[in-house]
Coordinates of C-alpha atoms in Angstrom, one line a residue:
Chain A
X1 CA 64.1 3.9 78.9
X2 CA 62.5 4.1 82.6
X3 CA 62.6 8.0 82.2
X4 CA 60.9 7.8 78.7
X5 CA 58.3 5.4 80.1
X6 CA 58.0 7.9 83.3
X7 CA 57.4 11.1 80.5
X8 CA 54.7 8.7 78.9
X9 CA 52.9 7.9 81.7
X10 CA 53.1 11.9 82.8
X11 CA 51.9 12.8 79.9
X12 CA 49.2 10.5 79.6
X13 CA 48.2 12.2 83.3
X14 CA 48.1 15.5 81.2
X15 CA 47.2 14.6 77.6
X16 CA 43.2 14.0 77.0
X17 CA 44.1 13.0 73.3
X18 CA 46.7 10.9 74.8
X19 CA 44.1 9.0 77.4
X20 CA 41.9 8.5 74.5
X21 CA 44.4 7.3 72.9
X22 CA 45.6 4.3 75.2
X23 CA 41.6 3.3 76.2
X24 CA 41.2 3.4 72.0
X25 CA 44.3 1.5 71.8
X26 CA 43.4 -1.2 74.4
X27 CA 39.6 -2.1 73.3
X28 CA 40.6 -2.6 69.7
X29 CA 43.5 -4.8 71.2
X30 CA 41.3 -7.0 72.8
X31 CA 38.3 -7.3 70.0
X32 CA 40.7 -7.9 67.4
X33 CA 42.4 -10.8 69.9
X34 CA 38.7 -12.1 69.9
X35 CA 37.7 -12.1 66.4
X36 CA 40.8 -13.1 65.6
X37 CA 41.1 -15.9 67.3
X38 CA 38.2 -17.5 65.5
X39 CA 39.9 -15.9 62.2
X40 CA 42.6 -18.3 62.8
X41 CA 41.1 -21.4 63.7
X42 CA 38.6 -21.4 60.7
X43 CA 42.0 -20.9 58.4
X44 CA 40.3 -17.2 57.1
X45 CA 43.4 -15.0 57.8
X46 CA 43.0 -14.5 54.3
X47 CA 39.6 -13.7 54.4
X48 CA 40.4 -11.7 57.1
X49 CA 42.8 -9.8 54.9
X50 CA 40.3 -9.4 52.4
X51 CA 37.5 -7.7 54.3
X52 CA 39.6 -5.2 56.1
X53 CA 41.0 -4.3 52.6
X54 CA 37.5 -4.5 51.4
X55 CA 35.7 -1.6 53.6
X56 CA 37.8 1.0 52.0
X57 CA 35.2 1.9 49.3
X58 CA 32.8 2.6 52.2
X59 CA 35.0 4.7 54.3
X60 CA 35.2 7.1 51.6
X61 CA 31.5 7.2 50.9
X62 CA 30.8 7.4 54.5
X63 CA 32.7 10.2 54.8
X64 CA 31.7 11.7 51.6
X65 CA 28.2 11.4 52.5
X66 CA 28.9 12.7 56.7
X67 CA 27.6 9.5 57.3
X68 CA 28.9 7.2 60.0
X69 CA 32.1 5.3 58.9
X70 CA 30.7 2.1 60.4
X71 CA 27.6 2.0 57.9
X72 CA 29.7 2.1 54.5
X73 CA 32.3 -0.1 56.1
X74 CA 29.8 -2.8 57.3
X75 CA 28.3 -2.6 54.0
X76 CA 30.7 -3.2 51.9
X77 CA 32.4 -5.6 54.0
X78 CA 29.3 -8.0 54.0
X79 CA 28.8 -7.2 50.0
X80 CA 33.1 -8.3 49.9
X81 CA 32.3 -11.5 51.8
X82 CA 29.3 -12.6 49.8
X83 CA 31.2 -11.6 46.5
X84 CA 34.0 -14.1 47.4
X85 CA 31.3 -16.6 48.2
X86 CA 29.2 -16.5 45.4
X87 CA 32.4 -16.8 43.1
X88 CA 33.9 -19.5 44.7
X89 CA 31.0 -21.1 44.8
X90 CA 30.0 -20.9 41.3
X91 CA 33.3 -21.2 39.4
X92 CA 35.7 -23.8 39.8
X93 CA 37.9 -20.9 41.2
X94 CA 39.3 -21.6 44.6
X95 CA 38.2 -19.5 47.4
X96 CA 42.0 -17.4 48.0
X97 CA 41.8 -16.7 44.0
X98 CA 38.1 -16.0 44.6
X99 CA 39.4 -13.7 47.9
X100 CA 41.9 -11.9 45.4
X101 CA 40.4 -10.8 42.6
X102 CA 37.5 -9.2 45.2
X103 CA 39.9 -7.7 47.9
X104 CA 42.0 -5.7 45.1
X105 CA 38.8 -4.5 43.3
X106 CA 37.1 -3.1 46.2
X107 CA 40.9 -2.3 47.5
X108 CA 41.1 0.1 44.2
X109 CA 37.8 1.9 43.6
X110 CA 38.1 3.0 47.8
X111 CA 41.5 4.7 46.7
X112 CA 39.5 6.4 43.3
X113 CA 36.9 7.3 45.9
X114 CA 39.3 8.6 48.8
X115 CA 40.8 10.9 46.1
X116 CA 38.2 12.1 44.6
X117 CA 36.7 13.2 48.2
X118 CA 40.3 14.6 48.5
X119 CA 41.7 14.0 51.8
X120 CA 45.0 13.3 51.2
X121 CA 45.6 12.9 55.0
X122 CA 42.6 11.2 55.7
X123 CA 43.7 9.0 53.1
X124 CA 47.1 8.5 54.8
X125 CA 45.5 8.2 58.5
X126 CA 43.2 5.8 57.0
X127 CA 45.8 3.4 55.7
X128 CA 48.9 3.6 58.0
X129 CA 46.6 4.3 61.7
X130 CA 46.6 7.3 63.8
X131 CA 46.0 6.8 66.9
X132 CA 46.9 10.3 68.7
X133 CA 44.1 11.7 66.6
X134 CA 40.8 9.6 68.3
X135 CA 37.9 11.6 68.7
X136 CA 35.9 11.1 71.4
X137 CA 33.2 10.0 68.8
X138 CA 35.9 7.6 67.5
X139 CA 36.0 6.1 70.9
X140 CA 32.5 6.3 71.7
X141 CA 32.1 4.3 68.4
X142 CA 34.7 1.8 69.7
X143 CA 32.9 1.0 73.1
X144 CA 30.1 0.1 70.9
X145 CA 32.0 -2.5 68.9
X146 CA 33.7 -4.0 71.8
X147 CA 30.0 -4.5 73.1
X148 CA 28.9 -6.1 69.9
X149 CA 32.0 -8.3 69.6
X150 CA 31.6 -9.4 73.6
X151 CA 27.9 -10.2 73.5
X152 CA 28.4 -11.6 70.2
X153 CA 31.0 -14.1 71.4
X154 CA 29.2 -15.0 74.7
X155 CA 25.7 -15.2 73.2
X156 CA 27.0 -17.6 70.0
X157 CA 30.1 -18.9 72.0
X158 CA 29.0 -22.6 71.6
X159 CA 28.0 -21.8 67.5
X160 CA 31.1 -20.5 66.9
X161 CA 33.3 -23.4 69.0
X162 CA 31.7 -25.8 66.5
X163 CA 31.3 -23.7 63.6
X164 CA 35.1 -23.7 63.7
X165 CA 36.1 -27.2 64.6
X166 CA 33.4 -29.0 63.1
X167 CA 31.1 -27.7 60.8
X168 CA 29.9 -30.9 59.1
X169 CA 28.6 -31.9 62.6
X170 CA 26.9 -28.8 62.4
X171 CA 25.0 -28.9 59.8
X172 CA 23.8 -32.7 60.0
X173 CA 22.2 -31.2 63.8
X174 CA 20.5 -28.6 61.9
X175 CA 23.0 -25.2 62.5
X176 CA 22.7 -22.3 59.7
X177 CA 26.3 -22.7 60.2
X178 CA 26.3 -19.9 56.3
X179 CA 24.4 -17.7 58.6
X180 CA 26.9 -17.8 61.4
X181 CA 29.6 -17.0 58.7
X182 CA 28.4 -14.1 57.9
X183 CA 27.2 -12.8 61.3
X184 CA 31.0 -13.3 61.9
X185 CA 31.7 -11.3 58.7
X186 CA 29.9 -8.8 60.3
X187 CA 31.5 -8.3 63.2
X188 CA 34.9 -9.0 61.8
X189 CA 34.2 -5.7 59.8
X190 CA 33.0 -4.1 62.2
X191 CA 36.3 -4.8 64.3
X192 CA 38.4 -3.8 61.1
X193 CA 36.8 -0.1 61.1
X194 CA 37.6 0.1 64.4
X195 CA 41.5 -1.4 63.9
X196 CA 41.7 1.1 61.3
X197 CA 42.0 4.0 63.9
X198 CA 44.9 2.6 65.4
X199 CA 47.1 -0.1 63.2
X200 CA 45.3 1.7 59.6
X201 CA 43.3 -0.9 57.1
X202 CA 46.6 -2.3 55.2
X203 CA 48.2 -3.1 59.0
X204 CA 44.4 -4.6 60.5
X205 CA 45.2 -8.5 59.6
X206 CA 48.1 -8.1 61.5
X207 CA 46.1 -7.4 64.6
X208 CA 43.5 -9.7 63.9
X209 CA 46.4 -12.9 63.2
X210 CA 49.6 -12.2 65.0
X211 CA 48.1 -12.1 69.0
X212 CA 45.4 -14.9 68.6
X213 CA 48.5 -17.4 66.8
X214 CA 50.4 -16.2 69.8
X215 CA 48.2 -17.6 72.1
X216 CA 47.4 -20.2 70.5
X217 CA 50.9 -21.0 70.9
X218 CA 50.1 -21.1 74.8
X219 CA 47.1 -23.2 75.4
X220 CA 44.6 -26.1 74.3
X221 CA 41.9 -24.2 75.4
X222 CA 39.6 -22.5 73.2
X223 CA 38.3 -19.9 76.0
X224 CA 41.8 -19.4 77.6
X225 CA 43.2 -18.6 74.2
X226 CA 40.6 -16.2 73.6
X227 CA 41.1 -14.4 76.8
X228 CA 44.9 -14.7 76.4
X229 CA 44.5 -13.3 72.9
X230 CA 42.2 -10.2 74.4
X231 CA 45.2 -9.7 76.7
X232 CA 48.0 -9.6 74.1
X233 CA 46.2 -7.5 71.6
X234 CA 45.7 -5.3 74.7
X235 CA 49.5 -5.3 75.8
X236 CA 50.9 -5.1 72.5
X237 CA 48.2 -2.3 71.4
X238 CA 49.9 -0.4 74.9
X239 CA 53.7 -0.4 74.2
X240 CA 52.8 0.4 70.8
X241 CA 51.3 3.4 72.0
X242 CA 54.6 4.1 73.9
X243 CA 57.1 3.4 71.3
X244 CA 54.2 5.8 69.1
X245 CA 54.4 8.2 71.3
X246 CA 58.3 8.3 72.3
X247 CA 59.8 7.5 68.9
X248 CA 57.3 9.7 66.8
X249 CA 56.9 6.2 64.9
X250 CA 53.5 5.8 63.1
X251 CA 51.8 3.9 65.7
X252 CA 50.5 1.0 63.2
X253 CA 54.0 -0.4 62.7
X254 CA 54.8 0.4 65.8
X255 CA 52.1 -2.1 66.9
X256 CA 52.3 -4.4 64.6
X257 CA 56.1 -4.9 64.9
X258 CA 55.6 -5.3 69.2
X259 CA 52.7 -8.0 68.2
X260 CA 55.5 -9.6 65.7
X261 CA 58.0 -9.7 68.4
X262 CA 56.0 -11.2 71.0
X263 CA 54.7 -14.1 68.5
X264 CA 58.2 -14.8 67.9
X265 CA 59.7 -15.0 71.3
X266 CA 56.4 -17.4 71.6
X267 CA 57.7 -19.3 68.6
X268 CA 60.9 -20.2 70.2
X269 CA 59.5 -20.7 74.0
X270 CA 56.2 -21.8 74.3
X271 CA 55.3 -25.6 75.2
X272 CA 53.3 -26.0 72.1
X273 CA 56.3 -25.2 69.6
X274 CA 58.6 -27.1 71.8
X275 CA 61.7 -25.7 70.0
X276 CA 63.5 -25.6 73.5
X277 CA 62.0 -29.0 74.5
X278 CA 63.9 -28.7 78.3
X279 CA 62.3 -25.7 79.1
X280 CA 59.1 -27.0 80.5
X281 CA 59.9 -30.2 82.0
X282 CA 59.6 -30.7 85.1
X283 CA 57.9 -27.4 86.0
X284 CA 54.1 -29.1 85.4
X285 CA 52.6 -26.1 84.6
X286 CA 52.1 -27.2 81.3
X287 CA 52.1 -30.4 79.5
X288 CA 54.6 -30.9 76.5
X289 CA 52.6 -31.8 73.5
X290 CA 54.3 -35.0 72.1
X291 CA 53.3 -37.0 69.5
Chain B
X1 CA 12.9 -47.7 59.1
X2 CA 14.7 -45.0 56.8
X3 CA 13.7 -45.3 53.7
X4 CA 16.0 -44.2 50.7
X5 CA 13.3 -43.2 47.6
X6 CA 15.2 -42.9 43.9
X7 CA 17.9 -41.0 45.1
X8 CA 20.4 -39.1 42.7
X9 CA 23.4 -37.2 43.6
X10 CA 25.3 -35.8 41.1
X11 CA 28.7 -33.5 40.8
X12 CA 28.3 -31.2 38.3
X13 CA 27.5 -33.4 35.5
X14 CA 28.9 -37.0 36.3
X15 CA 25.9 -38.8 38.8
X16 CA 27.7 -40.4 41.6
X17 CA 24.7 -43.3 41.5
X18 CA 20.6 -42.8 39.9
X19 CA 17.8 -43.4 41.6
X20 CA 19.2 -45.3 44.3
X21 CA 16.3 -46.9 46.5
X22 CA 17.4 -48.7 49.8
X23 CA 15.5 -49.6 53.2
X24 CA 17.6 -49.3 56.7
X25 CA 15.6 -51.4 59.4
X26 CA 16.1 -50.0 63.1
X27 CA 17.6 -52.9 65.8
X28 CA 19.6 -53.9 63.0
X29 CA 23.3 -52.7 62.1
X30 CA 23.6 -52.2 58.7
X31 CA 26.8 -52.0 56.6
X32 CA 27.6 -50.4 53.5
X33 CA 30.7 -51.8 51.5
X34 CA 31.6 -51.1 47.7
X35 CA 35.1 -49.7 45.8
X36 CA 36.6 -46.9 46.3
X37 CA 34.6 -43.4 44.3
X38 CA 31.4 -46.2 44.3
X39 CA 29.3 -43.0 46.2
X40 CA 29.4 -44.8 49.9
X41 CA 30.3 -41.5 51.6
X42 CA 28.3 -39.2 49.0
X43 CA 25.2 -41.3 50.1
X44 CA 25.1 -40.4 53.5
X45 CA 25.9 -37.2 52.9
X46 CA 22.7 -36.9 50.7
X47 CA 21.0 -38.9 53.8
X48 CA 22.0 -36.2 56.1
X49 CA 21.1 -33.5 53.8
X50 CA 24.8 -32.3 53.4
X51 CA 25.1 -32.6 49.9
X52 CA 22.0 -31.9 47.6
X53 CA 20.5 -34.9 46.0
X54 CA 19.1 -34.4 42.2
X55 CA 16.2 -36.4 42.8
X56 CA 14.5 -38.6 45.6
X57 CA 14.0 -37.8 49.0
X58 CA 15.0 -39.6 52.4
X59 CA 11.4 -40.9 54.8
X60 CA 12.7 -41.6 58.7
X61 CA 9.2 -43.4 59.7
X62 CA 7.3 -41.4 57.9
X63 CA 8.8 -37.9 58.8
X64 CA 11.4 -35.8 57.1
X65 CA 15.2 -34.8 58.0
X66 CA 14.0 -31.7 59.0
X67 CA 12.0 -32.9 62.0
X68 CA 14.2 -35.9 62.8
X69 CA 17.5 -34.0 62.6
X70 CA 18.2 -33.6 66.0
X71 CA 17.6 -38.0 66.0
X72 CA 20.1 -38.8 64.1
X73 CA 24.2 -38.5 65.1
X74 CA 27.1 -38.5 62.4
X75 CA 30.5 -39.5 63.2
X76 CA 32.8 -38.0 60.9
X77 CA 36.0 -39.9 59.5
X78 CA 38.7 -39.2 61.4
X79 CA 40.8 -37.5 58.6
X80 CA 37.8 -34.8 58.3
X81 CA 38.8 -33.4 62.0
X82 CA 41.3 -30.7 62.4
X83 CA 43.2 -32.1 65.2
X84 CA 45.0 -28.7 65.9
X85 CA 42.1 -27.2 67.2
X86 CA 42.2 -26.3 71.0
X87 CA 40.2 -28.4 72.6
X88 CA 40.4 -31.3 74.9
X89 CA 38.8 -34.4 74.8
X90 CA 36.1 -33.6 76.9
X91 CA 34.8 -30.4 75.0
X92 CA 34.1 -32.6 72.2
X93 CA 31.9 -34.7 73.6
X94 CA 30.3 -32.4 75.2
X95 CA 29.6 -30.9 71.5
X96 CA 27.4 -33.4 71.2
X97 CA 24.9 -31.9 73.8
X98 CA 24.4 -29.1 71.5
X99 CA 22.4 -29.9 68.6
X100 CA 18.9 -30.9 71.7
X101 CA 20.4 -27.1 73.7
X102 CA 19.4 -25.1 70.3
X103 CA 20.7 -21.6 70.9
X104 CA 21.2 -19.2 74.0
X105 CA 21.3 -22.9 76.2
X106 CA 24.5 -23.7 77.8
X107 CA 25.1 -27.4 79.0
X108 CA 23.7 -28.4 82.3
X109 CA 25.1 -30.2 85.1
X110 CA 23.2 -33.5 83.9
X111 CA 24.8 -32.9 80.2
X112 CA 28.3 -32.5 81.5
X113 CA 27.0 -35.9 83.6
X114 CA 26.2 -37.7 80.5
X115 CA 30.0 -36.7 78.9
X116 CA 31.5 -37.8 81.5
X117 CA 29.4 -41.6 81.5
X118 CA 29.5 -41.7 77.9
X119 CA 33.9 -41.2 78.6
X120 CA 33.6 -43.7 81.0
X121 CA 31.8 -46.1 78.7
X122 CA 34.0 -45.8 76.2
X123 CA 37.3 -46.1 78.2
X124 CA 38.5 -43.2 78.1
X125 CA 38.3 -41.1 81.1
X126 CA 41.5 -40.6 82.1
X127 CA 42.1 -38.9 78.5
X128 CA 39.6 -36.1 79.3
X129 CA 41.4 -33.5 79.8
X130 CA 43.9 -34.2 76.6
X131 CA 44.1 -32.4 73.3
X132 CA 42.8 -34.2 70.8
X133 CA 46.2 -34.5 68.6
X134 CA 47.2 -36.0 71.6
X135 CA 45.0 -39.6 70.7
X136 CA 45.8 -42.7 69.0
X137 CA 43.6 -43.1 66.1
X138 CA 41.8 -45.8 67.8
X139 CA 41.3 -42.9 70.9
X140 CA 39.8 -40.2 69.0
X141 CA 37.9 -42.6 67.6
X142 CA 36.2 -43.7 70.4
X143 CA 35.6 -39.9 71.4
X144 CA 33.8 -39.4 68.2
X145 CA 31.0 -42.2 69.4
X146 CA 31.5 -41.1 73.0
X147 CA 29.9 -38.2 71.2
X148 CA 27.4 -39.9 69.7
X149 CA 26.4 -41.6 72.9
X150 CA 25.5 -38.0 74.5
X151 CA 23.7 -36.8 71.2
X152 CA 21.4 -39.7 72.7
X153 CA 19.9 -40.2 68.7
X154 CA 18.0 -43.1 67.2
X155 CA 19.8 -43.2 63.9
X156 CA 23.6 -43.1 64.0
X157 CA 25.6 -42.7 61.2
X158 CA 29.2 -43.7 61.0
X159 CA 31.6 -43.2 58.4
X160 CA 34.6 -45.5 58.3
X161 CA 34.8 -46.0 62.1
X162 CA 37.1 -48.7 61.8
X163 CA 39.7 -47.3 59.3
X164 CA 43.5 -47.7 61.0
X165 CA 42.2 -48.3 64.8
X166 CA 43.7 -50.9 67.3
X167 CA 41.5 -54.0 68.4
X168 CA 40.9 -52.7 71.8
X169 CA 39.3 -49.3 70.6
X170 CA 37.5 -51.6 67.8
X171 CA 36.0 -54.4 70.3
X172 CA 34.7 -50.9 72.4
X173 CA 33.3 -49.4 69.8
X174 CA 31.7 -52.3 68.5
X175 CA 30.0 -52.9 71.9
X176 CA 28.7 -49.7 72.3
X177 CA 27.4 -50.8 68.5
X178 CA 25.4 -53.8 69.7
X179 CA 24.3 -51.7 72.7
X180 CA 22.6 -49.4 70.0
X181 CA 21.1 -52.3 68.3
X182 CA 19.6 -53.6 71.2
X183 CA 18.0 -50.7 72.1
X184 CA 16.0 -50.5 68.5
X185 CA 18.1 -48.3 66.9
X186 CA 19.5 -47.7 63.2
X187 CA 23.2 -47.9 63.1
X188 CA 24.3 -47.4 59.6
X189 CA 28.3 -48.1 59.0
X190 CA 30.3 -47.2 55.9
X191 CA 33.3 -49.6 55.6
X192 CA 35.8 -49.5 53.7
X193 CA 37.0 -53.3 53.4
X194 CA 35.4 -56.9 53.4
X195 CA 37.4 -57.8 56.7
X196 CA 35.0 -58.7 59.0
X197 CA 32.0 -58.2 57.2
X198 CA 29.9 -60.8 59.1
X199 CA 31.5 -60.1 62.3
X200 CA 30.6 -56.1 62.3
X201 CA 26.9 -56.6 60.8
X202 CA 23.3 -57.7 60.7
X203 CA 22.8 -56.1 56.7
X204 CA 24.7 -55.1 54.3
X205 CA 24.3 -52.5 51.2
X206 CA 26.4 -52.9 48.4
X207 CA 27.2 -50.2 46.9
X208 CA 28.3 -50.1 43.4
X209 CA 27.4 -46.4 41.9
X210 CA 23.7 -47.7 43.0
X211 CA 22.5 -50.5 44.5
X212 CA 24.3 -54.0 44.0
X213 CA 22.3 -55.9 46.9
X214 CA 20.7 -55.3 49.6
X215 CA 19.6 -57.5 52.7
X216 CA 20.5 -59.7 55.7
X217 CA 24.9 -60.4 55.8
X218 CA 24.2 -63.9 54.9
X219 CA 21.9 -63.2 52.0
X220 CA 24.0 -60.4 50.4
X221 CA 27.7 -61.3 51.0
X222 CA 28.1 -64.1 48.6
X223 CA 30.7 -64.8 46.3
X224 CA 28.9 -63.6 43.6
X225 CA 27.9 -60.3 44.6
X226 CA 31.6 -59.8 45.9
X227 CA 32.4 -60.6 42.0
X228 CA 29.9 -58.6 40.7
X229 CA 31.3 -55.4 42.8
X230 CA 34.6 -55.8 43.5
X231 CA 36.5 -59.1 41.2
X232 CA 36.8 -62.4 41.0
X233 CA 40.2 -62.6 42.8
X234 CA 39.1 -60.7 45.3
X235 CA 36.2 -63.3 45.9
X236 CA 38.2 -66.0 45.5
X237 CA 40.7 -65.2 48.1
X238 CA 38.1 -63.9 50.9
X239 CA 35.6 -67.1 50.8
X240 CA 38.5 -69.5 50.2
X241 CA 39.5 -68.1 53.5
X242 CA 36.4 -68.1 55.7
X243 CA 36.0 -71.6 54.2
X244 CA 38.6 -73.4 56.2

């Protein structure tokens, strides 16, 4: 294992596609901790879901039209979230039916689409990840988003703290807490057209859930758990790169299953969970939750 | 003064209560009782402008929500709050800072200050840096007006502070009440039960899918009115009691 991890990082000294690759890897890591973290705490991983499912229709026209993929994807990922709005809101559906019946329908029509631009591989890049084939466009495109997701995060940081724990107190001070929804939508698709490169759409909730619920295993701190989140998606973005890259694995799965694995040493470990309740006593680093 | 003018909610079809039409004098703490479903909650939630009323409109001395919003300071019921959420005690009452910052404004050193008197007020300082699941129900209860204190508003609005909470938490809570009063404000109360009606407040609303009575405690909670809303038993046995 040393020696494969030694050929990795050799090769990474060589490979350009390889260093693009890893830097790709990393930022959508951290945006998707971000963005996810607030996913999680407002109880949308469904919604979540939904919209990374949702931009498939405008992948395919972007690329039809040679236009940039994160035009069509932002576009239909805002048109998904105010679909599943405006038919919660006026049926007496609930919102994960309301989530269902519009993530499968946009879900379909970007498959029609992608075939009839016929790009079979495309088509399979697009769904499972492919993260040894970022452009530097790709990347470039990436940067952009991390910047979006960063400012957005600092700049609204207070909004979306009480957007997400308490958006009755919100409104009543006067908050267009709907507005802040979908500013988040925005971003959150945003973040899934970048995901796609490296965990594909059908793998992006996994990036978006499994590293923000693992730290929020580890702290009662909205900004630490953000930060810790950014760190995890990072880490687990980088061995999957390496398993990628050694195993010839698709590097989605490969991903997704490290982020999986590291949530469930969490599970059993971390103070929060306290399903080894001896393990933190007595060091004071952290204080057990009781009840 | 915040004056309620013919005020009707409705869900879909079924109106919770019509043309409601109910004063609230400032200095005075004013409760509103009634039966469970009789609209207490849904009314000021139409106050606040978090439901849609039909019909009416709400006057706060002669100005509407919209420019007095940042006056007025809900506290939620405590079952409304997702206790999971990681943050400590001290985060959420500094919440309350936010509504006056607006955006782009992070808290100063004088509004992390004002937390930090309105924990110490309230009894609570030493649980500042606790997650909130961590609370009794009398605790997170006093963080809630802890919050209220900082929003620093002239209308506060509390719904069923008193639900479930030990005496200490409730004789706290109810001093910071009379604090409010005394300083001319409008503290409106929804309560749940007739315990203590005359010891919590100056007025009482009774609320009945509209209005049943309206006015000063003394004038209002009588044993027919208490009929009227609620039954006769239910009279019976609370003004045989306070009669001893």
């Amino acid at each position: 294992m040393l020696q494969s991890i030694t050929t990795f990082i050799s090769a990474l000294g060589k490979y350009d596609f390889l260093q693009s690759a890893l830097i790709t890897a990393i930022m959508v890591g951290v945006m998707s901790g971000i963005i996810g973290s607030f996913i999680i705490l407002r109880g949308m991983s469904m919604m979540g879901d939904a919209i990374s499912h949702a931009v498939l229709p405008g992948v395919a026209i972007a690329y039809m039209l040679g236009i940039n993929v994160l035009i069509g994807a932002s576009i239909f990922g805002i048109l998904a979230a105010g679909l599943i709005g405006l038919v919660a809101s006026r049926s007496k559906l609930k919102t994960d039916t309301s989530i269902g019946i519009v993530f499968s329908a946009f879900y379909a029509l970007g498959f029609i689409l992608i075939s009839l631009a016929e790009s079979a591989t495309n088509l399979h890049h697009i769904l499972f990840g492919n993260i040894l084939a970022v452009s530097d466009t790709d990347m470039l495109t990436t940067t952009i988003v991390l910047g979006i997701v960063i400012l957005f995060v600092v700049f609204f940081y207070k909004e979306l703290l009480i957007t997400s724990f308490d958006p009755t107190f919100a409104k009543t001070y006067g908050l267009k807490v709907q507005l802040l929804h979908y500013a988040l939508m925005l971003v959150l698709t945003l973040v899934t057209v970048s995901a796609l490169q490296t965990v594909g759409i059908i793998l992006v909730v996994a990036m978006l859930i499994t590293p923000a619920a693992t730290a929020f295993l580890w702290t009662n701190r909205l900004g630490v758990m953000l930060i810790l989140a950014a760190v995890i998606g990072a880490v687990v973005s980088v061995i999957g790169l390496y398993l990628s890259y050694t195993l010839n694995w698709a590097s989605g799965p490969a991903i997704v299953l490290v982020a999986a694995g590291l949530f469930g040493i969490s599970f059993v470990i971390s103070p929060k969970q306290a399903l080894l309740p001896g393990l933190w006593k007595g060091i004071g680093r952290t204080r057990r939750v009781s009840a | 003064m915040l004056k309620v003018h013919n005020l009707t909610v409705a869900y879909s079809d079924t109106p919770v209560f019509t043309d409601v039409a109910v004063n609230f004098n400032a200095g005075k703490i004013t409760g509103i009782i009634g039966p469970n479903g009789a609209g207490k909650s849904t009314m000021i939630k139409a106050i606040l402008g978090l439901i849609k009323a039909r019909t009416g409109n709400v006057d706060f001395d002669g100005q509407t929500l919209k420019q007095v919003r940042k006056q007025i300071a809900y506290v939620e019921q405590r079952k409304d709050i997702d206790l999971t959420f990681p943050i400590n005690v001290f985060d959420v009452v500094l919440t309350g800072t936010y509504g006056r910052l607006g955006l782009f404004r992070e808290p100063s050193k004088a509004d992390r200050q004002r937390c930090q008197d309105a924990l110490d007020q309230l009894g609570l300082a030493e649980f500042a840096q606790r997650q909130i699941s961590q609370l009794s129900g009398g605790q997170l209860q006093r963080v809630f007006v802890a919050r209220a204190i900082v929003q620093n508003a002239s209308i506060i609005i509390m719904d069923e502070p008193f639900v479930g909470i030990d005496l200490q938490s409730e004789t706290v809570i109810m001093r910071i009440l009379h604090q409010w009063r005394d300083e001319g404000k409008t503290v409106i109360v929804v309560h749940h039960d007739l315990n203590k009606v005359t010891h919590y407040f100056d007025e009482l609303v009774i609320l009945n899918h509209g209005i049943v009575a309206a006015g000063p405690v003394a004038e209002v909670y009588t044993p027919a009115n208490i009929e009227r809303t609620f039954s006769a038993d239910l009279s019976q046995v609370l003004f045989a009691k306070e009669g001893n």
